[in-house]
């Protein structure tokens, strides 16, 4: 739900552009448009806006013992901020975000540029790289449970050949989060590469030819032409990546449940625990409001920053 | 047009015919399956059989995921005003359902049959009544139950010069055997003596088993506001586990994921594991080398907690639906059905009479490991259940995981677990034991 909302907010300003060009709508087609949009608006209202309002009211509703309502206020937020587990989850989410977003986007750009030419080999390699995208995250997590198994797993099996002893990747608070980060990069880089490939198609080959004639090498062509023109694509990927950091937790639930010792507990899992394991819906709602607000402002901010000085090709 | 009209008419007639022919009470039954998919299918088969034998009742069995998910879905359904008539609920969640006033007691239904609640509970193994009866009333009818067991690799025992027919019975012997069973190759350990599961839920259960074996009580069985983490019995159990890892080095460091533990057992990388009797069928199917099971070794006494699930009737059901639910529950817990389910799953049958049946006697003769599980039942105690059980359990588990990774000592772990658990229990304590005349 949070994802749909942020995406809508991001896409809205873009959709306006072509609409402004055709302003001579008749009243009939406007009302037709309204009726055509009505069903989706109704569903959006029912399953997105109403839950948002409910989360907001729940966040400020205070409950006594046994769920008896006792009034309204900011008590849930106070309890949330006083909870060490919340700050731990926030910190974990930050580390997880920094650890997954930048590496997977860099990897996506490198792979996209490397496999840009439509040769047969490249098509095969692209398919292989995109493969993790089509697997459900739950299945990937189950797969990685075996890859990461201490001593006998695929990873330790190969590390043993390099003389590295068995590591309890998911079982140690020092490594568990990084194991989860590795999985996320593996899962998402291929997806982001698809956008990079699409973005690269939009760059006119004449620009590269002209630069080549002027004697520019591949490295300077990448930094002077490819990268600046990929900026709109990268802005989009960045937003998607940030949303993924907050909304994907299937792998955490399957592999660690947030443990050991809360070391892989990220915000969404924290919310789940507060709501369903501790029956504390007020604190869960407060955490939801905070995380959706943070997600929205982060997405909008990153889009704004990157849109500044963007080179759109008409 | 005429076609449409006649079809509508036919449809209406059919519906009327259907409703008059079978004026059945329709009820929902939520059930989880913690182990594997074959169980869900078998449960659907059972319910289909019940429906056939009882044309006046139509039960819809809904598979609702794990124990935790079933709890969430049942609560959501109650909140939405559409409670299932029957739910199979993790036995240690029932206390919380009672505190939240979400379950109906079975006592009136039992009395209507001319039985006293004591007679009724007397049909089940005594260890089960602690979780089924809360505040003197029956809120759950035991359906599938388990205890933790020691599983050991018989071949590894022989290889290490130990007798596979003499498993360790005390912690002393357990450590001695584990030392002999642990094998090194250079600085690499190729086989560990012991592994204990370290993931949430089963970790708390395992620690409580060791605490009970150490003479402890672990929680206050009569009132849900107290848990005993920072006590000699629990600290002793935690120290024992920490020593297995850091002093005797017979168990790997860090949290051991349950699938990793099972895999290591199947592959011979560990000689002894602690797991539920509910895993018996699963391990029997996957273990290639001979294995045996034994009681959990003791330090002070033989004692283990029960696990498993009971059938409950959530609040908000009509009298008619309650009667139908009661009929289903009685059928599911009858010796015949209960025994069949036990043989199929590996859980033990909660009804004592199930073991009087000839097919059950034959089964136990063929499967001596199932017999060991049954014998340990004589030493079983209730499963810890407090206000906010899952969070209170996790308060200890997080600290034990830190201890297993060498980040905390057992004493530190017990202290902070107790402090965190007390904070979680506070609302209930304030509303009950500390709610004093003003």
XYZ file of C-alpha atoms in Angstrom:
752
model
C 0.000 0.000 0.000
C 2.783 2.342 0.925
C 4.477 1.419 -2.315
C 1.453 2.205 -4.465
C 1.074 5.531 -2.735
C 4.653 6.614 -3.238
C 4.631 5.478 -6.824
C 1.484 7.471 -7.456
C 3.047 10.563 -5.927
C 6.133 10.139 -8.058
C 4.370 9.498 -11.301
C 1.816 12.270 -10.919
C 3.992 15.238 -11.977
C 5.158 13.356 -15.071
C 1.693 12.514 -16.280
C 0.773 16.156 -16.236
C 3.070 17.100 -19.050
C 1.241 15.548 -22.011
C -2.104 16.463 -20.456
C -1.281 20.149 -20.587
C -0.723 19.950 -24.344
C -4.269 18.856 -25.027
C -6.403 21.198 -23.062
C -9.378 21.379 -25.429
C -11.449 18.630 -23.917
C -15.173 18.738 -24.308
C -17.337 18.365 -21.228
C -18.538 14.978 -22.472
C -15.134 13.437 -22.722
C -14.241 14.808 -19.290
C -17.209 13.133 -17.698
C -16.472 9.992 -19.700
C -12.941 10.064 -18.354
C -14.337 10.452 -14.865
C -16.593 7.437 -15.221
C -13.815 5.377 -16.725
C -11.572 6.252 -13.804
C -14.299 5.819 -11.216
C -13.850 2.054 -10.640
C -10.115 2.333 -10.052
C -10.594 5.418 -7.929
C -13.173 3.565 -5.878
C -10.782 0.678 -5.270
C -7.905 3.033 -4.569
C -10.094 4.849 -2.080
C -11.231 1.637 -0.416
C -7.895 -0.144 -0.215
C -5.381 2.700 -0.058
C -6.827 5.939 1.277
C -9.143 4.426 3.867
C -6.369 2.256 5.350
C -4.083 5.311 5.453
C -6.710 7.213 7.412
C -7.248 4.217 9.665
C -3.518 3.904 10.328
C -3.396 7.610 11.185
C -6.326 7.390 13.617
C -4.983 4.221 15.157
C -1.593 5.884 15.663
C -3.162 8.606 17.808
C -5.731 6.400 19.577
C -4.627 5.371 23.041
C -5.690 2.053 24.482
C -5.684 0.834 28.039
C -5.247 -2.745 29.223
C -7.269 -5.194 27.157
C -7.627 -2.799 24.225
C -10.081 -0.438 25.934
C -9.975 2.994 24.236
C -8.975 5.725 26.660
C -8.536 8.766 24.404
C -6.336 10.378 21.826
C -2.787 11.698 21.947
C 0.797 11.139 21.016
C 1.444 8.469 23.646
C 2.006 5.762 21.039
C 4.775 7.834 19.462
C 6.349 8.462 22.858
C 6.390 4.737 23.596
C 7.760 4.068 20.107
C 10.649 6.493 20.544
C 11.396 5.068 23.986
C 11.704 1.553 22.569
C 15.333 0.547 21.949
C 14.187 -2.134 19.487
C 12.660 0.550 17.278
C 15.946 2.462 17.009
C 17.771 -0.789 16.405
C 15.346 -1.650 13.592
C 15.742 1.840 12.135
C 19.534 1.542 12.248
C 19.403 -1.941 10.687
C 17.157 -0.600 7.944
C 19.614 2.223 7.274
C 22.574 -0.165 7.032
C 20.487 -2.491 4.898
C 19.475 0.424 2.647
C 23.000 1.752 2.193
C 24.309 -1.756 1.703
C 21.816 -2.744 -0.986
C 20.852 0.393 -2.935
C 24.244 1.725 -4.076
C 25.876 -1.640 -4.876
C 22.882 -2.995 -6.765
C 22.476 0.194 -8.836
C 26.207 0.375 -9.661
C 26.118 -3.296 -10.571
C 23.024 -2.711 -12.719
C 24.735 0.150 -14.644
C 27.956 -1.805 -15.154
C 26.055 -4.878 -16.351
C 23.701 -2.808 -18.496
C 26.554 -1.001 -20.266
C 28.559 -4.206 -20.659
C 25.646 -6.114 -22.171
C 24.281 -3.216 -24.223
C 25.122 -4.669 -27.654
C 22.445 -7.068 -28.875
C 24.636 -10.098 -29.577
C 23.580 -13.656 -28.972
C 25.981 -14.115 -26.096
C 24.743 -10.915 -24.478
C 21.142 -12.037 -24.809
C 22.043 -15.251 -23.003
C 23.945 -13.414 -20.274
C 21.125 -10.901 -19.825
C 18.636 -13.721 -19.374
C 20.872 -15.304 -16.764
C 21.226 -12.028 -14.874
C 17.515 -11.278 -15.030
C 16.674 -14.791 -13.844
C 16.610 -13.971 -10.096
C 13.986 -11.297 -10.872
C 11.387 -13.850 -11.905
C 11.821 -15.890 -8.727
C 9.544 -14.969 -5.837
C 11.469 -13.512 -2.889
C 10.188 -16.272 -0.610
C 11.640 -18.913 -2.942
C 14.935 -17.028 -3.142
C 15.102 -16.891 0.647
C 14.487 -20.630 0.929
C 17.222 -21.200 -1.673
C 19.648 -19.011 0.243
C 18.911 -20.887 3.454
C 20.757 -23.767 1.789
C 23.413 -21.598 0.112
C 24.298 -20.023 3.459
C 24.239 -23.185 5.558
C 27.355 -23.277 7.739
C 29.944 -25.798 6.557
C 27.808 -27.649 4.018
C 26.174 -24.786 2.104
C 27.217 -23.736 -1.405
C 28.983 -20.610 -0.155
C 31.024 -22.348 2.547
C 31.722 -25.234 0.180
C 33.511 -22.872 -2.199
C 35.091 -20.738 0.521
C 36.570 -23.908 2.029
C 38.624 -24.344 -1.150
C 40.186 -20.963 -0.420
C 40.975 -22.144 3.085
C 38.232 -20.126 4.776
C 36.630 -21.992 7.681
C 32.888 -22.603 7.987
C 30.934 -19.465 8.906
C 27.522 -19.382 10.539
C 26.385 -16.571 8.210
C 22.791 -16.294 9.413
C 23.512 -17.379 12.959
C 25.859 -14.627 14.034
C 24.650 -11.105 14.805
C 27.813 -9.811 13.092
C 27.158 -11.369 9.683
C 23.411 -12.047 9.417
C 22.458 -8.591 8.101
C 25.239 -8.695 5.498
C 24.061 -12.104 4.342
C 20.600 -10.605 3.835
C 22.146 -7.625 2.017
C 24.002 -9.985 -0.334
C 20.780 -11.804 -1.151
C 18.979 -8.521 -1.906
C 21.723 -7.335 -4.269
C 21.628 -10.668 -6.080
C 17.857 -10.458 -6.366
C 17.500 -6.805 -7.377
C 20.522 -5.919 -9.551
C 19.099 -7.776 -12.559
C 15.773 -5.977 -12.206
C 17.432 -2.576 -12.155
C 19.591 -3.610 -15.124
C 16.431 -3.952 -17.210
C 15.681 -0.265 -16.640
C 19.278 0.659 -17.437
C 19.078 -1.289 -20.700
C 15.861 0.511 -21.601
C 17.458 3.847 -20.715
C 20.480 3.068 -22.866
C 18.253 2.385 -25.886
C 16.970 5.933 -25.632
C 20.431 7.471 -26.030
C 20.939 8.458 -29.658
C 23.873 6.569 -31.191
C 24.862 9.769 -33.052
C 26.054 11.268 -29.780
C 28.510 8.425 -29.258
C 29.610 8.564 -32.931
C 30.246 12.296 -32.739
C 32.215 11.867 -29.508
C 34.214 9.061 -31.083
C 35.103 11.306 -34.054
C 36.265 13.943 -31.598
C 38.598 11.353 -30.116
C 36.775 10.602 -26.835
C 37.687 7.208 -25.316
C 35.126 4.738 -23.910
C 35.643 5.915 -20.328
C 35.072 9.576 -21.007
C 32.136 8.731 -23.289
C 30.575 6.790 -20.413
C 30.997 9.654 -17.947
C 30.225 12.501 -20.364
C 27.399 10.994 -22.415
C 25.974 7.740 -21.060
C 25.783 8.585 -17.381
C 24.282 12.106 -17.705
C 21.652 10.859 -20.145
C 20.815 7.919 -17.864
C 19.987 10.273 -15.019
C 16.172 10.140 -15.380
C 16.379 6.338 -15.462
C 18.668 6.286 -12.436
C 16.332 8.600 -10.536
C 13.507 6.182 -11.171
C 15.594 3.164 -10.156
C 16.741 4.926 -7.000
C 13.166 5.511 -5.912
C 12.170 1.921 -6.639
C 15.247 0.718 -4.745
C 14.456 2.853 -1.698
C 10.887 1.569 -1.682
C 12.180 -2.009 -1.886
C 14.433 -1.427 1.105
C 11.422 -0.660 3.265
C 8.732 -2.877 1.775
C 10.532 -6.184 1.119
C 10.837 -8.428 4.172
C 9.933 -11.888 2.924
C 13.580 -12.948 3.074
C 14.005 -11.639 6.625
C 10.945 -13.543 7.813
C 11.971 -16.769 6.092
C 15.674 -16.714 6.983
C 15.999 -15.141 10.427
C 12.688 -13.746 11.679
C 14.661 -10.610 12.573
C 17.257 -12.426 14.673
C 19.718 -13.387 15.960
C 19.360 -10.850 18.763
C 17.328 -8.484 16.558
C 20.339 -8.013 14.263
C 18.260 -8.342 11.066
C 15.096 -6.789 12.425
C 14.073 -4.071 9.974
C 11.206 -1.621 10.310
C 8.464 -3.579 8.576
C 9.270 -6.688 10.620
C 9.286 -4.529 13.746
C 5.791 -3.298 12.847
C 4.640 -6.873 12.279
C 6.018 -7.943 15.657
C 4.435 -5.010 17.485
C 1.048 -5.591 15.876
C 0.795 -9.363 15.898
C 3.242 -10.753 18.429
C 2.777 -8.123 21.095
C -0.784 -7.097 20.256
C 0.248 -3.437 20.444
C -1.593 -1.960 17.472
C -1.078 1.646 18.629
C 2.708 1.423 18.582
C 2.593 -0.536 15.314
C 0.453 2.174 13.715
C 2.790 4.898 14.978
C 5.762 3.075 13.437
C 3.801 2.666 10.196
C 3.033 6.378 10.017
C 6.683 7.255 10.654
C 8.013 4.823 8.066
C 5.519 5.750 5.338
C 6.191 9.454 5.934
C 9.939 8.854 5.769
C 9.576 6.748 2.645
C 7.434 9.357 0.900
C 9.686 12.290 1.709
C 12.814 10.322 0.871
C 11.425 9.303 -2.510
C 10.233 12.764 -3.407
C 13.485 14.353 -2.213
C 15.677 11.973 -4.162
C 13.614 12.495 -7.282
C 13.762 16.287 -6.950
C 17.522 16.307 -6.395
C 18.208 14.092 -9.336
C 15.743 15.862 -11.605
C 17.689 19.065 -11.157
C 20.015 19.355 -14.136
C 18.551 16.341 -15.866
C 19.035 15.974 -19.573
C 15.787 14.861 -21.120
C 15.909 13.862 -24.725
C 12.793 15.006 -26.512
C -34.357 -13.538 -23.123
C -36.593 -16.495 -22.475
C -33.522 -18.631 -21.989
C -32.146 -16.249 -19.370
C -35.462 -16.183 -17.565
C -35.821 -19.944 -17.434
C -32.259 -20.305 -16.283
C -32.844 -17.832 -13.477
C -35.958 -19.754 -12.473
C -34.076 -23.039 -12.502
C -31.328 -21.468 -10.449
C -33.777 -20.196 -7.862
C -35.463 -23.567 -7.642
C -32.148 -25.327 -7.238
C -31.074 -23.025 -4.411
C -34.390 -23.583 -2.664
C -34.070 -27.319 -3.070
C -30.556 -27.225 -1.704
C -31.510 -25.212 1.364
C -34.501 -27.351 2.225
C -32.747 -30.653 1.671
C -29.684 -29.893 3.801
C -30.514 -27.450 6.543
C -26.985 -28.043 7.767
C -25.202 -25.870 10.290
C -22.269 -24.378 8.448
C -19.169 -23.829 10.526
C -15.569 -22.825 9.828
C -12.562 -24.640 11.235
C -9.169 -22.898 11.180
C -6.174 -25.209 11.364
C -2.421 -24.685 11.088
C 0.197 -27.149 9.970
C 3.583 -26.514 11.490
C 5.416 -29.383 9.835
C 4.616 -30.226 6.228
C 1.991 -30.142 3.502
C 0.902 -33.765 3.687
C -0.702 -32.987 7.038
C -2.945 -30.300 5.548
C -4.267 -32.791 3.008
C -4.892 -35.409 5.675
C -6.809 -32.865 7.755
C -9.014 -32.027 4.758
C -9.683 -35.768 4.378
C -10.696 -36.041 8.028
C -13.093 -33.119 7.774
C -14.629 -34.547 4.588
C -15.227 -37.775 6.492
C -16.844 -35.900 9.361
C -19.134 -34.045 6.968
C -20.208 -37.307 5.396
C -20.927 -38.946 8.750
C -22.793 -35.843 10.010
C -25.147 -34.543 7.324
C -26.574 -31.971 9.728
C -23.237 -30.156 9.944
C -21.127 -28.725 7.161
C -17.584 -27.944 8.243
C -15.335 -25.867 6.025
C -11.731 -26.540 6.970
C -9.449 -23.601 6.245
C -5.705 -24.125 6.309
C -4.351 -21.025 8.022
C -0.559 -21.400 7.855
C 1.700 -21.688 10.896
C 0.631 -21.544 14.563
C 1.445 -17.813 14.659
C -0.485 -17.091 11.457
C -3.476 -19.055 12.703
C -3.457 -16.901 15.824
C -3.379 -13.707 13.717
C -6.150 -14.907 11.385
C -8.366 -16.121 14.220
C -8.022 -12.798 16.045
C -8.763 -10.894 12.829
C -11.850 -13.042 12.199
C -13.113 -12.486 15.750
C -12.557 -8.734 15.394
C -14.435 -8.738 12.083
C -17.404 -10.415 13.802
C -17.000 -13.677 11.890
C -15.192 -15.996 14.275
C -14.495 -19.566 13.194
C -16.494 -22.052 15.267
C -13.353 -24.084 15.909
C -9.666 -23.188 15.716
C -6.641 -25.372 16.340
C -4.505 -23.105 18.482
C -0.967 -23.411 19.790
C -1.509 -24.728 23.345
C 0.408 -21.887 25.011
C -1.658 -19.134 23.327
C -4.825 -20.142 25.161
C -3.922 -18.203 28.315
C -3.704 -15.013 26.239
C -7.073 -15.763 24.586
C -8.574 -16.103 28.032
C -6.946 -12.856 29.247
C -8.282 -11.062 26.152
C -11.709 -12.676 26.728
C -11.826 -14.208 23.242
C -12.721 -17.854 24.040
C -15.731 -19.663 25.416
C -15.214 -22.263 28.157
C -16.062 -25.906 27.481
C -17.415 -26.525 30.979
C -21.134 -26.018 30.158
C -20.830 -28.322 27.116
C -19.065 -30.969 29.206
C -21.638 -30.718 32.027
C -24.506 -31.055 29.546
C -23.147 -34.530 28.799
C -23.373 -35.472 32.445
C -19.627 -35.328 32.991
C -17.679 -33.174 35.410
C -14.843 -31.084 33.963
C -12.489 -33.261 36.059
C -13.828 -36.452 34.413
C -13.366 -34.859 31.019
C -9.771 -33.708 31.591
C -9.069 -37.130 33.125
C -9.456 -38.669 29.667
C -6.288 -36.820 28.584
C -2.661 -37.167 29.692
C -2.250 -35.203 32.944
C 0.537 -32.971 31.562
C -1.915 -31.469 29.052
C -4.411 -30.002 31.457
C -2.085 -27.177 32.557
C -2.438 -25.438 29.198
C -6.034 -26.505 28.555
C -7.492 -25.291 31.872
C -6.957 -21.664 32.755
C -8.373 -20.132 35.943
C -10.260 -23.350 36.655
C -12.118 -23.556 33.348
C -11.432 -25.623 30.249
C -10.685 -23.391 27.266
C -8.880 -25.858 25.015
C -9.248 -29.529 24.119
C -5.825 -31.067 23.356
C -5.565 -32.430 19.813
C -1.930 -32.920 18.798
C 0.893 -32.775 21.299
C 4.633 -33.156 21.482
C 7.643 -32.985 23.790
C 11.286 -32.323 22.981
C 13.396 -35.440 22.421
C 17.092 -36.235 22.120
C 17.799 -37.662 18.661
C 21.165 -39.364 18.207
C 23.137 -40.960 15.412
C 23.619 -44.634 16.404
C 26.498 -45.174 13.973
C 28.431 -42.218 15.377
C 27.955 -43.649 18.874
C 29.475 -47.001 17.875
C 32.299 -45.265 16.053
C 33.144 -43.190 19.137
C 33.223 -46.329 21.287
C 29.865 -45.591 22.915
C 26.972 -47.992 23.287
C 24.049 -46.852 21.088
C 21.666 -48.570 23.506
C 22.922 -46.392 26.380
C 22.152 -42.790 25.545
C 23.248 -40.106 28.035
C 20.765 -39.693 30.879
C 22.421 -36.886 32.866
C 24.049 -33.619 31.775
C 27.368 -35.035 33.014
C 27.083 -38.036 30.672
C 25.757 -35.794 27.920
C 28.909 -33.658 27.941
C 31.222 -36.702 28.220
C 29.519 -38.379 25.250
C 29.512 -35.155 23.259
C 33.256 -34.745 23.796
C 33.878 -38.264 22.506
C 31.569 -37.713 19.549
C 33.148 -34.414 18.458
C 35.708 -34.955 15.704
C 38.347 -32.583 14.398
C 40.371 -32.501 11.206
C 43.171 -30.012 11.668
C 41.513 -26.898 13.065
C 38.225 -27.799 11.423
C 35.441 -29.572 13.317
C 33.995 -32.260 11.056
C 31.448 -33.517 13.561
C 29.948 -31.756 16.550
C 28.688 -33.596 19.599
C 25.514 -31.569 20.123
C 23.343 -29.004 18.333
C 20.390 -27.199 19.892
C 17.981 -25.338 17.605
C 18.450 -21.555 17.919
C 15.647 -19.973 15.917
C 12.805 -18.050 17.531
C 10.053 -20.175 19.073
C 11.899 -23.498 19.286
C 14.831 -21.872 21.107
C 12.586 -20.719 23.952
C 10.990 -24.148 24.125
C 14.397 -25.867 24.243
C 15.703 -23.566 26.991
C 12.538 -24.175 29.002
C 13.116 -27.955 28.616
C 16.630 -27.596 30.041
C 15.386 -25.337 32.833
C 12.714 -27.874 33.808
C 15.360 -30.631 33.726
C 17.355 -28.401 36.052
C 14.557 -28.401 38.620
C 13.008 -25.104 37.534
C 9.421 -24.147 36.933
C 10.166 -21.450 34.307
C 6.898 -19.577 34.757
C 3.982 -19.208 37.102
C 1.470 -21.768 35.809
C -1.405 -20.274 37.822
C -1.043 -16.620 36.890
C 0.251 -15.172 33.609
C 2.203 -12.277 35.100
C 5.447 -14.005 36.115
C 8.313 -15.610 34.214
C 11.419 -16.940 35.976
C 14.424 -16.052 33.817
C 16.847 -14.658 36.370
C 16.657 -17.665 38.708
C 19.249 -20.358 39.526
C 17.448 -23.033 37.482
C 17.355 -20.910 34.297
C 20.813 -19.382 34.785
C 22.134 -22.922 35.299
C 20.524 -24.092 32.063
C 21.911 -21.067 30.177
C 25.394 -21.631 31.615
C 25.230 -25.274 30.558
C 24.391 -24.256 26.971
C 27.105 -21.581 26.962
C 29.642 -24.149 28.233
C 28.701 -26.590 25.461
C 29.737 -23.894 22.980
C 32.560 -21.963 24.618
C 34.060 -24.286 27.244
C 33.639 -27.843 25.965
C 33.447 -26.754 22.318
C 31.088 -29.613 21.430
C 28.509 -27.314 19.839
C 29.117 -24.669 17.112
C 29.051 -20.996 18.035
C 26.142 -18.758 17.028
C 22.460 -19.331 16.410
C 21.825 -22.668 14.720
C 18.988 -22.426 12.209
C 16.618 -25.401 12.467
C 17.005 -26.483 8.793
C 20.802 -26.273 9.165
C 20.616 -28.423 12.293
C 18.444 -31.057 10.601
C 20.723 -31.078 7.567
C 23.821 -31.488 9.732
C 22.144 -34.396 11.522
C 21.209 -36.094 8.244
C 24.737 -35.522 6.900
C 26.532 -36.828 10.004
C 28.049 -33.440 10.906
C 26.421 -33.607 14.317
C 25.816 -36.644 16.510
C 23.016 -35.470 18.851
C 20.224 -32.938 18.377
C 17.211 -31.827 20.366
C 13.973 -31.664 18.376
C 10.234 -32.127 18.780
C 8.503 -35.510 18.766
C 6.459 -33.867 15.998
C 9.565 -34.102 13.770
C 9.824 -37.863 14.250
C 8.201 -38.781 10.924
C 10.184 -36.088 9.096
C 13.521 -37.286 10.488
C 12.652 -40.946 9.920
C 12.002 -40.155 6.250
C 15.210 -38.173 5.679
C 17.834 -39.862 7.858
C 19.812 -42.427 5.884
C 21.912 -43.811 8.751
C 20.390 -45.464 11.841
C 19.265 -43.099 14.598
C 17.616 -43.466 17.983
C 15.729 -41.238 20.379
C 15.997 -40.784 24.131
C 14.710 -38.633 26.991
C 16.170 -35.160 27.377
C 19.063 -35.710 29.859
C 18.542 -34.324 33.366
C 20.621 -32.367 35.821
C 18.169 -32.344 38.732
C 15.161 -34.290 37.454
C 13.548 -35.618 34.286
C 11.115 -32.986 33.040
C 10.125 -31.540 29.676
C 7.464 -29.094 28.520
C 4.663 -30.180 26.236
C 4.110 -28.528 22.871
C 1.438 -28.773 20.219
C -2.072 -27.474 19.807
C -5.562 -27.587 21.257
C -9.006 -26.992 19.796
C -10.799 -23.858 20.950
C -14.223 -22.296 20.392
C -13.705 -18.549 19.894
C -16.240 -16.130 21.412
C -19.089 -14.828 19.303
C -20.567 -18.091 17.997
C -24.289 -18.834 18.218
C -25.524 -21.676 20.437
C -26.269 -23.761 17.336
C -22.776 -23.274 15.912
C -21.237 -24.000 19.309
C -23.077 -27.324 19.460
C -21.831 -28.196 15.973
C -18.296 -27.179 16.976
C -18.493 -29.350 20.090
C -19.570 -32.310 17.979
C -16.600 -31.809 15.642
C -14.185 -31.441 18.557
C -15.447 -34.609 20.228
C -15.103 -36.478 16.941
C -11.561 -35.192 16.279
C -10.408 -36.115 19.785
C -12.045 -39.549 19.844
C -9.524 -42.380 20.379
C -9.938 -43.689 16.803
C -9.347 -40.402 14.992
C -6.797 -39.139 17.483
C -4.796 -42.374 17.216
C -4.879 -42.293 13.428
C -3.666 -38.686 13.376
C -0.894 -39.597 15.823
C 0.340 -42.455 13.646
C 0.227 -40.234 10.577
C 2.069 -37.257 12.077
C 4.312 -38.434 14.894
C 2.544 -36.270 17.482
C 1.315 -38.289 20.397
C -2.395 -38.775 20.876
C -3.631 -36.683 23.828
C -6.450 -39.100 24.690
C -5.171 -41.944 26.840
C -7.733 -44.399 25.448
C -6.162 -44.091 21.983
C -3.292 -46.250 23.225
C -5.665 -49.071 24.200
C -6.573 -49.641 20.558
C -4.965 -52.720 18.939
C -3.722 -50.749 15.897
C -1.950 -48.336 18.241
C -0.312 -51.133 20.217
C 0.911 -52.685 16.992
C 2.287 -49.331 15.830
C 4.244 -48.807 19.042
C 5.750 -52.282 18.782
C 6.954 -51.471 15.275
C 8.195 -47.969 16.172
C 10.087 -48.072 19.456
C 11.037 -44.385 19.040
C 7.372 -43.408 19.271
C 7.242 -45.444 22.473
C 10.114 -43.449 24.006
C 8.202 -40.248 23.255
C 5.162 -41.664 25.002
C 7.133 -42.779 28.053
C 8.675 -39.332 28.469
C 5.146 -37.967 28.724
C 5.027 -39.194 32.318
C 7.609 -36.494 33.108
C 5.992 -33.736 31.048
C 4.917 -30.350 32.407
C 2.778 -27.579 30.890
C 4.190 -25.259 28.244
C 5.039 -21.754 29.472
C 2.165 -19.397 28.837
C 2.014 -15.851 30.135
C 0.467 -12.562 29.177
C 2.103 -11.590 25.843
C 3.760 -15.028 25.579
C 5.483 -14.562 22.210
C 7.160 -11.284 23.152
C 8.115 -12.595 26.597
C 9.635 -15.648 24.947
C 11.542 -13.485 22.453
C 12.945 -11.388 25.307
C 14.909 -14.453 26.435
C 15.669 -15.721 22.940
C 17.382 -12.492 21.858
C 19.652 -12.676 24.901
C 20.428 -16.382 24.434
C 21.339 -15.705 20.810
C 23.769 -13.014 21.977
C 25.201 -15.492 24.498
C 25.595 -18.175 21.828
C 27.626 -15.701 19.766
C 29.864 -14.933 22.740
C 28.549 -11.398 23.219
C 27.047 -11.898 26.674
C 27.633 -14.131 29.667
C 24.776 -16.372 30.870
C 24.288 -14.173 33.937
C 24.092 -10.983 31.872
C 21.731 -12.680 29.417
C 19.402 -13.849 32.195
C 19.384 -10.404 33.846
C 18.466 -8.428 30.748
C 15.980 -11.089 29.600
C 14.240 -10.789 32.974
C 14.187 -6.981 32.822
C 12.789 -6.938 29.272
C 10.210 -9.615 30.069
C 9.074 -7.761 33.197
C 8.520 -4.619 31.104
C 6.361 -6.647 28.695
C 4.347 -8.192 31.533
C 3.836 -4.880 33.335
C 0.426 -3.924 31.871
C -1.054 -7.252 32.999
C 0.662 -7.136 36.380
C -0.620 -3.595 36.934
C -4.138 -4.635 35.962
C -4.162 -7.703 38.224
C -1.676 -8.448 41.035
C -0.708 -4.824 41.592
C -4.257 -3.575 41.197
C -4.840 -3.095 44.922
C -7.595 -1.497 46.989
C -7.137 2.261 46.922
